[in-house]
PDB file of C-alpha atoms and ligand atoms in Angstrom:
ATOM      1  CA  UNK I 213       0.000   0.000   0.000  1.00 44.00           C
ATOM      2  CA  UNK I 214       1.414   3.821  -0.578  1.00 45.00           C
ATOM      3  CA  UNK I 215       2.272   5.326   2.037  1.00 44.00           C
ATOM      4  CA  UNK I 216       1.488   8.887   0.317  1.00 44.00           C
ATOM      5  CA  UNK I 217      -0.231  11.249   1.039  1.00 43.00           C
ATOM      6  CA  UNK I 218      -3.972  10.839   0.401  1.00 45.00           C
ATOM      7  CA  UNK I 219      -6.257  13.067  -0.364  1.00 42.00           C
ATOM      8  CA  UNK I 220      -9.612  13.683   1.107  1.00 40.00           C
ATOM      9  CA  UNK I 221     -12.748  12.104   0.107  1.00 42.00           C
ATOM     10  CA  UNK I 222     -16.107  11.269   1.099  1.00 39.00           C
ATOM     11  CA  UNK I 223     -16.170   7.847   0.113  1.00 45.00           C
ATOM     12  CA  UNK I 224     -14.705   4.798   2.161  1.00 48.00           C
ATOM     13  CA  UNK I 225     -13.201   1.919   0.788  1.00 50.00           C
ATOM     14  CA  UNK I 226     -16.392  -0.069   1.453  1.00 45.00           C
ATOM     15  CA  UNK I 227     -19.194   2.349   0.420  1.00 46.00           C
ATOM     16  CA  UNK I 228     -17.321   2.350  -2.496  1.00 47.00           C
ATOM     17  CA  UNK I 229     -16.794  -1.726  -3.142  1.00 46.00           C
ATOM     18  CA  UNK I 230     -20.348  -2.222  -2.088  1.00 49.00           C
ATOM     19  CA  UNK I 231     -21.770   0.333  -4.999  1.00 43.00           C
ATOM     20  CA  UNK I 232     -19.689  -0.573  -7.301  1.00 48.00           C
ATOM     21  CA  UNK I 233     -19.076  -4.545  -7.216  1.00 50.00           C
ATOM     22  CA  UNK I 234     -22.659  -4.957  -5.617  1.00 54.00           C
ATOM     23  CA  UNK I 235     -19.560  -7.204  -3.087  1.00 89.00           C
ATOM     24  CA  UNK I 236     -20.636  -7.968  -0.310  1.00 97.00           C
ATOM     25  CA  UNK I 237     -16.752  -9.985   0.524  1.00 98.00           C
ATOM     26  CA  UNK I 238     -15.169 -12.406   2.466  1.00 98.00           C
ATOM     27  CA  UNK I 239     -11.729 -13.326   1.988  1.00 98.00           C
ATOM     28  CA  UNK I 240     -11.373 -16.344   4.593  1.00 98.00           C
ATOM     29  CA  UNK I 241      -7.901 -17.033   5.585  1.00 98.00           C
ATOM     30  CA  UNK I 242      -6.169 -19.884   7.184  1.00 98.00           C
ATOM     31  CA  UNK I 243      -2.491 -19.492   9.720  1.00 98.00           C
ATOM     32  CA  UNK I 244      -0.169 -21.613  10.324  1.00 98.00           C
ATOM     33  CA  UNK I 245       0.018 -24.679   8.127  1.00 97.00           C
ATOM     34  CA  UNK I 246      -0.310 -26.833   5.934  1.00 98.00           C
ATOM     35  CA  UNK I 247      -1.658 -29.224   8.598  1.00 97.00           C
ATOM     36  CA  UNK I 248      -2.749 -31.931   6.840  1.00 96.00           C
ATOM     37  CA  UNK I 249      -4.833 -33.754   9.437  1.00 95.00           C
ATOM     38  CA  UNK I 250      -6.832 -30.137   9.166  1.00 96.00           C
ATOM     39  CA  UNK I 251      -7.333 -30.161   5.999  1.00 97.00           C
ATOM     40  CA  UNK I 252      -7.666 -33.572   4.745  1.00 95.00           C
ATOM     41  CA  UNK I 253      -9.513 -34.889   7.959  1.00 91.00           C
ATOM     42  CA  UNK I 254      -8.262 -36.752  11.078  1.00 84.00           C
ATOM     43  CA  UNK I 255      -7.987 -40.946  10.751  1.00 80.00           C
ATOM     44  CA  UNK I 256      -9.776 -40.423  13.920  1.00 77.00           C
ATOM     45  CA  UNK I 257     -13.349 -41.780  13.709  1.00 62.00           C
ATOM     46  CA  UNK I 258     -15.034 -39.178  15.744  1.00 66.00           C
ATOM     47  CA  UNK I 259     -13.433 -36.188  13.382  1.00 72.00           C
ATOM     48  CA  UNK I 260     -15.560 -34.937  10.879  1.00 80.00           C
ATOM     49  CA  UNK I 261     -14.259 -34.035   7.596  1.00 91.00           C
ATOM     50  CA  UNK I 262     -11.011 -32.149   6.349  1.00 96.00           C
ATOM     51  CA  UNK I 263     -11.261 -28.735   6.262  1.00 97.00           C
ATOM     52  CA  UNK I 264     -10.355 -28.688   2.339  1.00 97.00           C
ATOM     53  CA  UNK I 265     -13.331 -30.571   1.940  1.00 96.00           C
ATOM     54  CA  UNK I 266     -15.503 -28.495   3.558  1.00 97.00           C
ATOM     55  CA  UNK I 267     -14.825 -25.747   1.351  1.00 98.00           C
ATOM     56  CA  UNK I 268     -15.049 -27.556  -1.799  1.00 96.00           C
ATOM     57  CA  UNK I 269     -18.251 -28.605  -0.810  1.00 97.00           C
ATOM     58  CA  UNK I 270     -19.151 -24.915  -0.289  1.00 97.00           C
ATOM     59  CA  UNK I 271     -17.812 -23.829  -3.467  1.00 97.00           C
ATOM     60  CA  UNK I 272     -15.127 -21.257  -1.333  1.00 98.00           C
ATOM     61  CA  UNK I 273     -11.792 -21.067  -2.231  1.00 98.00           C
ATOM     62  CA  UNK I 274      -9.861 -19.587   0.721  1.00 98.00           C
ATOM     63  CA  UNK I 275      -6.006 -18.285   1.319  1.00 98.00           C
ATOM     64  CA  UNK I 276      -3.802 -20.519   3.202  1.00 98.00           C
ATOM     65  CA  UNK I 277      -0.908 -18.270   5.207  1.00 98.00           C
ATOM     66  CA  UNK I 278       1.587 -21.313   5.419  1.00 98.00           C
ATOM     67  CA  UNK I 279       4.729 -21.361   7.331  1.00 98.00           C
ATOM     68  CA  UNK I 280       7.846 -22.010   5.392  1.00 98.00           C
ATOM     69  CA  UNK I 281       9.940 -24.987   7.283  1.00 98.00           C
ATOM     70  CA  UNK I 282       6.884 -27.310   6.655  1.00 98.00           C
ATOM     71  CA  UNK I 283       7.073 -26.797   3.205  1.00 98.00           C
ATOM     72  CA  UNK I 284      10.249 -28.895   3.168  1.00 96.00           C
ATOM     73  CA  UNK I 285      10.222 -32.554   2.043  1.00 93.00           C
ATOM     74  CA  UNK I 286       9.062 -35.757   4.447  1.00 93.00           C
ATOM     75  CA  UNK I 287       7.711 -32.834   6.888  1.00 95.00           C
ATOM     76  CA  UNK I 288       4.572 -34.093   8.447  1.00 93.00           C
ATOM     77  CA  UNK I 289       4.238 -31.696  11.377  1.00 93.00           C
ATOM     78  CA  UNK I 290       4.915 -31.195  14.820  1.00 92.00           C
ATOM     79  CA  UNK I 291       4.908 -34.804  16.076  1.00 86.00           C
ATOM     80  CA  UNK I 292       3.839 -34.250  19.564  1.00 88.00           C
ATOM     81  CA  UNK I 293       0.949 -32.247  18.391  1.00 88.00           C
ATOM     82  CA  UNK I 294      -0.220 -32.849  15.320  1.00 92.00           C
ATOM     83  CA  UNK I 295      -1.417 -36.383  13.528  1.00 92.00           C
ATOM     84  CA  UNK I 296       0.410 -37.888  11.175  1.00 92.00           C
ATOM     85  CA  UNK I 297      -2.042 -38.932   8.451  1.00 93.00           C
ATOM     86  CA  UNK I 298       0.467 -39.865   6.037  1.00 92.00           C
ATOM     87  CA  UNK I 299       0.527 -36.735   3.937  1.00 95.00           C
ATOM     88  CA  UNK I 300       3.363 -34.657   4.174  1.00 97.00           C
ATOM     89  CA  UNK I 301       2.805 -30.743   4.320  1.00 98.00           C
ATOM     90  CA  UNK I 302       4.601 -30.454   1.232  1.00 98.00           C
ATOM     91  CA  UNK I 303       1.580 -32.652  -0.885  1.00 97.00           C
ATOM     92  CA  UNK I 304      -0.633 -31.049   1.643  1.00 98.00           C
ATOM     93  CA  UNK I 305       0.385 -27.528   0.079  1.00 98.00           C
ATOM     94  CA  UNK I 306       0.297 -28.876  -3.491  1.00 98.00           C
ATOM     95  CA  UNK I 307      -2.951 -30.204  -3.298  1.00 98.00           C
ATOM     96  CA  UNK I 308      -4.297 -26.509  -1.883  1.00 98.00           C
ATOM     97  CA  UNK I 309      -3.222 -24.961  -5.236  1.00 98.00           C
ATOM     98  CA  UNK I 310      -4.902 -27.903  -7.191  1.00 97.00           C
ATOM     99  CA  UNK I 311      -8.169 -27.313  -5.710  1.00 97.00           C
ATOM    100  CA  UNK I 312      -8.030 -23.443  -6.502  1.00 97.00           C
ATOM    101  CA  UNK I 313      -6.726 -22.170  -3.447  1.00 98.00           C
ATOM    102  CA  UNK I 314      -4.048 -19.460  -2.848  1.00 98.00           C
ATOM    103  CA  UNK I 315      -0.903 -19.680  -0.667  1.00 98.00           C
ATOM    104  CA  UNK I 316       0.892 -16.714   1.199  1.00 98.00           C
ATOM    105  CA  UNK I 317       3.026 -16.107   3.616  1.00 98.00           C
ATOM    106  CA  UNK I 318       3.058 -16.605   7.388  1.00 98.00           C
ATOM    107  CA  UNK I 319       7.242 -16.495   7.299  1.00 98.00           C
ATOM    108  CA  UNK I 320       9.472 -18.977   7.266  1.00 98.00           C
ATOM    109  CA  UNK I 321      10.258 -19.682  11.349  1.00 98.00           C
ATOM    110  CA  UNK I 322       7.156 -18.506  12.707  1.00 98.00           C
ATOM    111  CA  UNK I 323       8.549 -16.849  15.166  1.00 98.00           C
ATOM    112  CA  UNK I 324       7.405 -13.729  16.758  1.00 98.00           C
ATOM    113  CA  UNK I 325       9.538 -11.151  14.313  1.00 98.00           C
ATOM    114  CA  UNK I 326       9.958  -7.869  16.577  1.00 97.00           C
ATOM    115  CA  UNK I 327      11.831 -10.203  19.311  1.00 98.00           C
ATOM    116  CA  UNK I 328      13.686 -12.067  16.266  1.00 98.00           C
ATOM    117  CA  UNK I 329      14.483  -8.536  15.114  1.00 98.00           C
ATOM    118  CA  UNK I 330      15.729  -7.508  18.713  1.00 97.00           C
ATOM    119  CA  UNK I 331      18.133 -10.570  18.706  1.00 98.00           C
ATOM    120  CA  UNK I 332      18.930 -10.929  15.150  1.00 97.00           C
ATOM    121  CA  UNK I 333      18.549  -7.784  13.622  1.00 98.00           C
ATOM    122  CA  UNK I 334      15.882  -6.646  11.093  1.00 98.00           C
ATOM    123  CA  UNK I 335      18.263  -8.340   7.873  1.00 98.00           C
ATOM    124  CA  UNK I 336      17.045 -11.555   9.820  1.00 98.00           C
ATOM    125  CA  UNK I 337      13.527 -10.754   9.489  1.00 98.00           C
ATOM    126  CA  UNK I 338      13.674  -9.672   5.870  1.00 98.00           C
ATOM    127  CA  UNK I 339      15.491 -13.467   5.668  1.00 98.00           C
ATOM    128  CA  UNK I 340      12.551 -15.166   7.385  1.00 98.00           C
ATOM    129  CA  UNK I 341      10.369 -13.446   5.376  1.00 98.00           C
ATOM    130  CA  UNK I 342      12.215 -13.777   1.995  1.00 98.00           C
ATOM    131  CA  UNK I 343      12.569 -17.837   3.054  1.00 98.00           C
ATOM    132  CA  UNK I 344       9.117 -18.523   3.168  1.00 98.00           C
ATOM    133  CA  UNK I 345       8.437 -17.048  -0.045  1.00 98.00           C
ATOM    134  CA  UNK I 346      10.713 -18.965  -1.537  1.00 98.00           C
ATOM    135  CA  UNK I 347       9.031 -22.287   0.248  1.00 98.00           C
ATOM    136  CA  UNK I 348       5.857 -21.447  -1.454  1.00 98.00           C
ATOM    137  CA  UNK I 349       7.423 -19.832  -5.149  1.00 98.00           C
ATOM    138  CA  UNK I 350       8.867 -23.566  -5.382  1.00 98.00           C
ATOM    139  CA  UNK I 351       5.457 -24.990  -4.410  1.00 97.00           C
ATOM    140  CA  UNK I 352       3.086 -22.192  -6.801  1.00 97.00           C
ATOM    141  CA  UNK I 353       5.805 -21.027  -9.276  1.00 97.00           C
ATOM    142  CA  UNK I 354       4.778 -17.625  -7.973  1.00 96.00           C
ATOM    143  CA  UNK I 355       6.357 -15.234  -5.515  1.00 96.00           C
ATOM    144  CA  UNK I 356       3.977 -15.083  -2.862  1.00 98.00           C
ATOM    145  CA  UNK I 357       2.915 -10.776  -2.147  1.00 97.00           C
ATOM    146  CA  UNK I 358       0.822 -10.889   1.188  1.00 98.00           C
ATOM    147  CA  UNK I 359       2.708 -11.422   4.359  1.00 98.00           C
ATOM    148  CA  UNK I 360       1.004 -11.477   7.874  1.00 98.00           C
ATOM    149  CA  UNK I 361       3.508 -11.697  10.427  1.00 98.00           C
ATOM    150  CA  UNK I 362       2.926 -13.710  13.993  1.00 98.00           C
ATOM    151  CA  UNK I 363       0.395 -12.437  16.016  1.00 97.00           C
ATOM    152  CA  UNK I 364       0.819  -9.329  13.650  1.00 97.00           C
ATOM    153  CA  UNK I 365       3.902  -8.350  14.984  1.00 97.00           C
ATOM    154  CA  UNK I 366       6.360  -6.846  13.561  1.00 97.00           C
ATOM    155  CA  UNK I 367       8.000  -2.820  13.670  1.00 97.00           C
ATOM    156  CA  UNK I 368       7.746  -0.118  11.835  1.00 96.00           C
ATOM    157  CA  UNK I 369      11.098  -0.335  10.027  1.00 97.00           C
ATOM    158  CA  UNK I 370      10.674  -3.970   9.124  1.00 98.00           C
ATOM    159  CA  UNK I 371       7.301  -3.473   7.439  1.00 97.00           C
ATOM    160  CA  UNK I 372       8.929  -0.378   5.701  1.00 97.00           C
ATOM    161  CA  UNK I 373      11.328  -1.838   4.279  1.00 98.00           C
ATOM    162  CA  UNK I 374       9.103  -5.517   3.481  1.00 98.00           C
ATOM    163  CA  UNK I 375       6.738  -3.057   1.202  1.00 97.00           C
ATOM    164  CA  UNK I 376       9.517  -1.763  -0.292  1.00 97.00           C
ATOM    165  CA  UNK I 377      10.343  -5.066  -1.440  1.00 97.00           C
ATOM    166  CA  UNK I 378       6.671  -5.383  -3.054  1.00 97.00           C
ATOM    167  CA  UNK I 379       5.043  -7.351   0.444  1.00 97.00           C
ATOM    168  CA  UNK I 380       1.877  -6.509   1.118  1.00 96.00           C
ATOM    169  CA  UNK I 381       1.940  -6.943   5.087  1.00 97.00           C
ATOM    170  CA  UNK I 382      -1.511  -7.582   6.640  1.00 97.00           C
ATOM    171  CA  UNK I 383      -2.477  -5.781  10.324  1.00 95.00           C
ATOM    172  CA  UNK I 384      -5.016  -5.343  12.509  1.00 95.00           C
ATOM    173  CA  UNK I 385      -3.886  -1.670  12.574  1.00 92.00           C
ATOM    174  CA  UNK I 386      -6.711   1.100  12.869  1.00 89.00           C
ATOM    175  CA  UNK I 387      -4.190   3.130  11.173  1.00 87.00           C
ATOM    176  CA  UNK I 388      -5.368   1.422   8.181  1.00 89.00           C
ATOM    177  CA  UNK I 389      -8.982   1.463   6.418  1.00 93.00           C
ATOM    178  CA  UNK I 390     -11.315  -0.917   8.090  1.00 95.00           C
ATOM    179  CA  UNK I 391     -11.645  -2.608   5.178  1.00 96.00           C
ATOM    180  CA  UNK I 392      -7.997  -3.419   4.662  1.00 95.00           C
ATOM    181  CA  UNK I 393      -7.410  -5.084   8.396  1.00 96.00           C
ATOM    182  CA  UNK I 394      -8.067  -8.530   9.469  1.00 98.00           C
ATOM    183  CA  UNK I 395     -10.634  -9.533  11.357  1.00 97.00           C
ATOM    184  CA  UNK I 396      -9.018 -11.340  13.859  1.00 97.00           C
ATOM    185  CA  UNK I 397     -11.661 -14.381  14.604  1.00 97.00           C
ATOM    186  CA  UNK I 398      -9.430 -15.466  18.063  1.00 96.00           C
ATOM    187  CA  UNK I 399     -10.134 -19.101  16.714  1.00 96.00           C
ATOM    188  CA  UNK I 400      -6.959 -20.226  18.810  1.00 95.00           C
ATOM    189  CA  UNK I 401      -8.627 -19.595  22.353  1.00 95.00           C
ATOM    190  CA  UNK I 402     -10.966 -22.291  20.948  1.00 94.00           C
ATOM    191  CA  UNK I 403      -8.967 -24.751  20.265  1.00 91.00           C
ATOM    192  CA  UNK I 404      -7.173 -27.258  23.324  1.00 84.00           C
ATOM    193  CA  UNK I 405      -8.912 -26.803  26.527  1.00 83.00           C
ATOM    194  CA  UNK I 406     -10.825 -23.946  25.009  1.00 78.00           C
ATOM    195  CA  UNK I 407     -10.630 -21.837  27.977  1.00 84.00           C
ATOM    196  CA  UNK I 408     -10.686 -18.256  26.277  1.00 89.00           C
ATOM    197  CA  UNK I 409     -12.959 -19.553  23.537  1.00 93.00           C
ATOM    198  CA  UNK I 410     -15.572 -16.251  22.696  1.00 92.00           C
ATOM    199  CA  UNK I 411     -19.300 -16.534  23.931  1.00 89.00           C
ATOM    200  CA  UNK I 412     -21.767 -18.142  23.196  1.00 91.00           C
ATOM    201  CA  UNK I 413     -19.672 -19.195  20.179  1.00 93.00           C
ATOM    202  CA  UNK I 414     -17.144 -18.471  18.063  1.00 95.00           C
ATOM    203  CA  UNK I 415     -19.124 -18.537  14.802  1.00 95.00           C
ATOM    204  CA  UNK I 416     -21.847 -16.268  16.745  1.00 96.00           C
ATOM    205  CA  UNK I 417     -18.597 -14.227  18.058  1.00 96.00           C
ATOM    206  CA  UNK I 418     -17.069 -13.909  14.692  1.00 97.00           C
ATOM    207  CA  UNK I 419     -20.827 -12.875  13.313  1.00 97.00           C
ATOM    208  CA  UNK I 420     -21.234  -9.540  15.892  1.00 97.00           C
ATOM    209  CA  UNK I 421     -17.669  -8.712  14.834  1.00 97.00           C
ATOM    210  CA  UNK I 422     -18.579  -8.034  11.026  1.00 98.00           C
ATOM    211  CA  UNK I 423     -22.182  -7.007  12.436  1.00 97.00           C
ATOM    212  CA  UNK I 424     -20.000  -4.183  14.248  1.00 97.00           C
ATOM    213  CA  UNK I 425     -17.964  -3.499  10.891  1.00 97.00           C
ATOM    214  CA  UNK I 426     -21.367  -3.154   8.724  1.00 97.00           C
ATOM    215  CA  UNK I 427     -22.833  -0.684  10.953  1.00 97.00           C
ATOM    216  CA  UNK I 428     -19.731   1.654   9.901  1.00 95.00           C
ATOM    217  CA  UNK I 429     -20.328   0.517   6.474  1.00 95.00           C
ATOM    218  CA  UNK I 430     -17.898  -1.961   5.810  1.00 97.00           C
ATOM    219  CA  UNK I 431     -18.970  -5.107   3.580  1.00 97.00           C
ATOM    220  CA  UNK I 432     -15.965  -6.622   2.890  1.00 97.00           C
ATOM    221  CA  UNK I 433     -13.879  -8.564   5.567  1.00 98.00           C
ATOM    222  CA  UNK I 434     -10.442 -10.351   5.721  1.00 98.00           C
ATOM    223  CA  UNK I 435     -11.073 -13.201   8.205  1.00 98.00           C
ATOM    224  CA  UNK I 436      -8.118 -14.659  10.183  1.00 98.00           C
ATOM    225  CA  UNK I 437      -8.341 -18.047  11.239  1.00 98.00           C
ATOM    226  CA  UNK I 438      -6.058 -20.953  12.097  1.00 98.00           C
ATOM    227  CA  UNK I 439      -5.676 -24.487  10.682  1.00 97.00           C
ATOM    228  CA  UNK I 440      -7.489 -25.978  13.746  1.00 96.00           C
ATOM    229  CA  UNK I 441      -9.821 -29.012  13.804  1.00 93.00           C
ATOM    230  CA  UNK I 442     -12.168 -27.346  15.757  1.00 94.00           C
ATOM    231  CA  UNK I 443     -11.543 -24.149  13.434  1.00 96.00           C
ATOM    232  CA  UNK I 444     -12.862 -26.462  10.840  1.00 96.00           C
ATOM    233  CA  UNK I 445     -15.332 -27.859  12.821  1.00 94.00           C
ATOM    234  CA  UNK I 446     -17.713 -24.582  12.847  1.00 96.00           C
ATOM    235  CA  UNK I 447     -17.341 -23.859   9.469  1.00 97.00           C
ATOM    236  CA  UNK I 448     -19.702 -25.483   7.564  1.00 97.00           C
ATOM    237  CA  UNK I 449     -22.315 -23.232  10.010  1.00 96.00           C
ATOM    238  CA  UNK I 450     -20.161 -19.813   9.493  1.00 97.00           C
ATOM    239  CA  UNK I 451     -19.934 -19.892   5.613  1.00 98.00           C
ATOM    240  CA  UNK I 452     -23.707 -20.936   5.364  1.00 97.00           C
ATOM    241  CA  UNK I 453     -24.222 -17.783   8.102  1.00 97.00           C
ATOM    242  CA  UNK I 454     -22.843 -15.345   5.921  1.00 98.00           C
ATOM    243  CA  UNK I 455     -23.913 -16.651   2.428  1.00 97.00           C
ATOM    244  CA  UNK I 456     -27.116 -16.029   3.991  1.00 96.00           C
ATOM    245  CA  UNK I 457     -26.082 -12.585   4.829  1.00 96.00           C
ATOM    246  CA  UNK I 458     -25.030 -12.270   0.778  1.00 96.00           C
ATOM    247  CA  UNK I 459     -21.592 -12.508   1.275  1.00 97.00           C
ATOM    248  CA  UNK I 460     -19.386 -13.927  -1.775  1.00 97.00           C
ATOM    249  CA  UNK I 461     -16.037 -15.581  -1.075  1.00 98.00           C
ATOM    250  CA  UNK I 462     -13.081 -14.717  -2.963  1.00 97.00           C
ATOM    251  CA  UNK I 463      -9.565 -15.432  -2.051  1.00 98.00           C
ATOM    252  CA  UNK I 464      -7.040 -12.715  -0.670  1.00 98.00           C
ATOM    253  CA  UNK I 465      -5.642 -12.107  -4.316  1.00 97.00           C
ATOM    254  CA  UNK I 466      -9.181 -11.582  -5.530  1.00 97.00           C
ATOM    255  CA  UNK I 467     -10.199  -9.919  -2.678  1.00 97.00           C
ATOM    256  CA  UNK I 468      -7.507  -7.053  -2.904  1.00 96.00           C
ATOM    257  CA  UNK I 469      -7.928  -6.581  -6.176  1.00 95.00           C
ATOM    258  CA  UNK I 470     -11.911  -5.630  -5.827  1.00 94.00           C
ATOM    259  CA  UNK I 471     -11.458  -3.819  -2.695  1.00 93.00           C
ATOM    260  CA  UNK I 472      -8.341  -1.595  -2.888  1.00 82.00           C
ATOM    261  CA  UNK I 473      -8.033  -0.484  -5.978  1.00 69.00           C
ATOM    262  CA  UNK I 474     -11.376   1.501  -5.319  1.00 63.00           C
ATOM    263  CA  UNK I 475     -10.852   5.209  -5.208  1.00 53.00           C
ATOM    264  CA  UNK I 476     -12.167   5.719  -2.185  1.00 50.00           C
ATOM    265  CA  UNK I 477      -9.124   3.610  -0.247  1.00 46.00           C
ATOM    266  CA  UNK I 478      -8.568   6.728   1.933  1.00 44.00           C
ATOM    267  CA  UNK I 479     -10.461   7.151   4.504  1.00 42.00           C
ATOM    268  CA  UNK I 480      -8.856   6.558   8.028  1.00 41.00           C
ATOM    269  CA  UNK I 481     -11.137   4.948  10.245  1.00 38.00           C
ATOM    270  CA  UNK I 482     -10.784   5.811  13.352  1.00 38.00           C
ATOM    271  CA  UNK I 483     -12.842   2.713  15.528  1.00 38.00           C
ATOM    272  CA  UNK I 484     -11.059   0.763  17.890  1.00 40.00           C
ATOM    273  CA  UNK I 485      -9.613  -2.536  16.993  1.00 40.00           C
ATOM    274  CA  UNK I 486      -8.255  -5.499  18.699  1.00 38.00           C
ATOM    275  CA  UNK I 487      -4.445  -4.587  19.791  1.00 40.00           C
ATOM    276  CA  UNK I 488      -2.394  -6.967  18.997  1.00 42.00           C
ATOM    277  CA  UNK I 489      -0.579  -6.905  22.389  1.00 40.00           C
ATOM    278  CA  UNK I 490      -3.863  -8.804  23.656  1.00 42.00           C
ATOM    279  CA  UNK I 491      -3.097 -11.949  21.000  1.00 44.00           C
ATOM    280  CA  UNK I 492       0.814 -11.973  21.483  1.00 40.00           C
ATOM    281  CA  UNK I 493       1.657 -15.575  22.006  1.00 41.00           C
ATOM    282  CA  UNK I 494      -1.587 -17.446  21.836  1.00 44.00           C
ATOM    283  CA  UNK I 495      -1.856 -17.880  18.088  1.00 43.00           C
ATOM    284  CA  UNK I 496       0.546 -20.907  16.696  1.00 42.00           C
TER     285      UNK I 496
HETATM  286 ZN1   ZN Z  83       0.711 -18.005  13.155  1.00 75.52          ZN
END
């Protein structure tokens, strides 16, 4: 996104898609994979399906943010936690882009960057960055452009310098048009012992978050979500929801290219958002 100045107008980035695309959008996004058992279903008996299936079935193609070091070959996961269902990431990844869906960039570590950057220094960031693109150009054939960093951290100077290079980094920033910020769904208290998981639910949660946004007249929502059975689990419900509502799917790529090259991309909202301070460390 330019940084430049912008000039004044009346018109928001979503007044503007929704008049002019008739869009009502949802780009749905996935963190932190490829997890095969996710996607492709647990050998568990008391699992329900793969979360790749689930979409298909709802005709929505979504946008995976994968994490580079599982895109290396014979990686299956994080043995302690995750079942092996004899797919490796790797196919897992290749058989996202065969069934329409896009890959980005969740970095190559996964580690949370403004710590790696205290340690390391920001050239290590750019690195982590710059690997994981590379793990998914070798996967696509295409270098990757959307970036969201852990827990959407990351400072100033890095994401400078990562748009310089042509990244496109996602936030939860209100510095930036409502439009343009995730939606962060907090899937992750959810999953595990489910402690922190929203009330009453986290499809009804997710629901009065984007009720919130359309009252300030935004129609068109990046949704952040993590490859989690029980993320999986409540979204058959969630994408019937909000078909209902007239939403249309489209992936991130899609998305963008419908929503910001509107004129009215200028407006700076001003509404409170989720700081990311409050999700440091829980998402993984
Ligand atoms: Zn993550």
């Amino acid at each position: 996104m330019s940084n430049a100045p912008r000039a004044a107008t009346a018109r928001s980035v979503a007044d503007t898609t929704s008049a002019s695309t008739g869009g009502k959008l949802i780009a749905l996004t996935f963190d932190d994979g490829p997890r095969p058992y996710v996607l492709f279903g647990s050998k568990e008996s008391n699992r329900g399906p793969g979360l790749v299936d689930i979409l298909d079935q709802n005709g929505v193609k979504a946008t995976f943010f994968v994490v580079g070091w599982r895109l290396t070959p014979k990686t299956w996961g994080e043995p302690k936690h995750e079942e092996d269902i004899g797919v490796s990431c790797l196919d897992a990844a290749e058989r996202l882009i065969g069934r329409g869906h896009e890959l980005e960039d969740h970095t190559y570590s996964h580690l949370e960057l403004r710590s790696a950057e205290k340690k390391n220094g920001e050239q290590w960031v750019m690195h982590d960055v710059d690997r994981g693109a590379q793990a998914i150009k070798a996967v696509t054939g295409t270098q990757p452009r959307y970036v969201r960093p852990p827990d959407w951290i990351l400072t100033d100077d890095a994401r400078r310098d990562l748009q310089k290079q042509g990244y496109r980094v996602l936030t939860i920033s209100s510095e930036n048009p409502m439009a343009l910020r995730d939606v962060n769904s907090l899937d992750y208290l959810c999953a595990g012992k489910a402690v922190g998981c929203p009330k009453p639910s986290l499809p009804d949660a997710v629901l009065q978050q984007i009720e919130q946004r359309e009252k300030r007249g935004t129609y068109t929502h990046i949704l952040a979500f993590h490859e989690l059975s029980t993320t999986a689990a409540i979204m058959p419900k969630l994408i019937s929801d909000l078909k209902a509502r007239g939403y249309r799917f489209v992936t991130l790529t899609e998305y963008m290219n419908l929503v910001e090259s509107k004129p009215g991309e200028t407006v700076k909202q001003t509404a409170a958002v989720t700081k990311p301070a409050s999700v440091a460390g829980l998402s993984r």
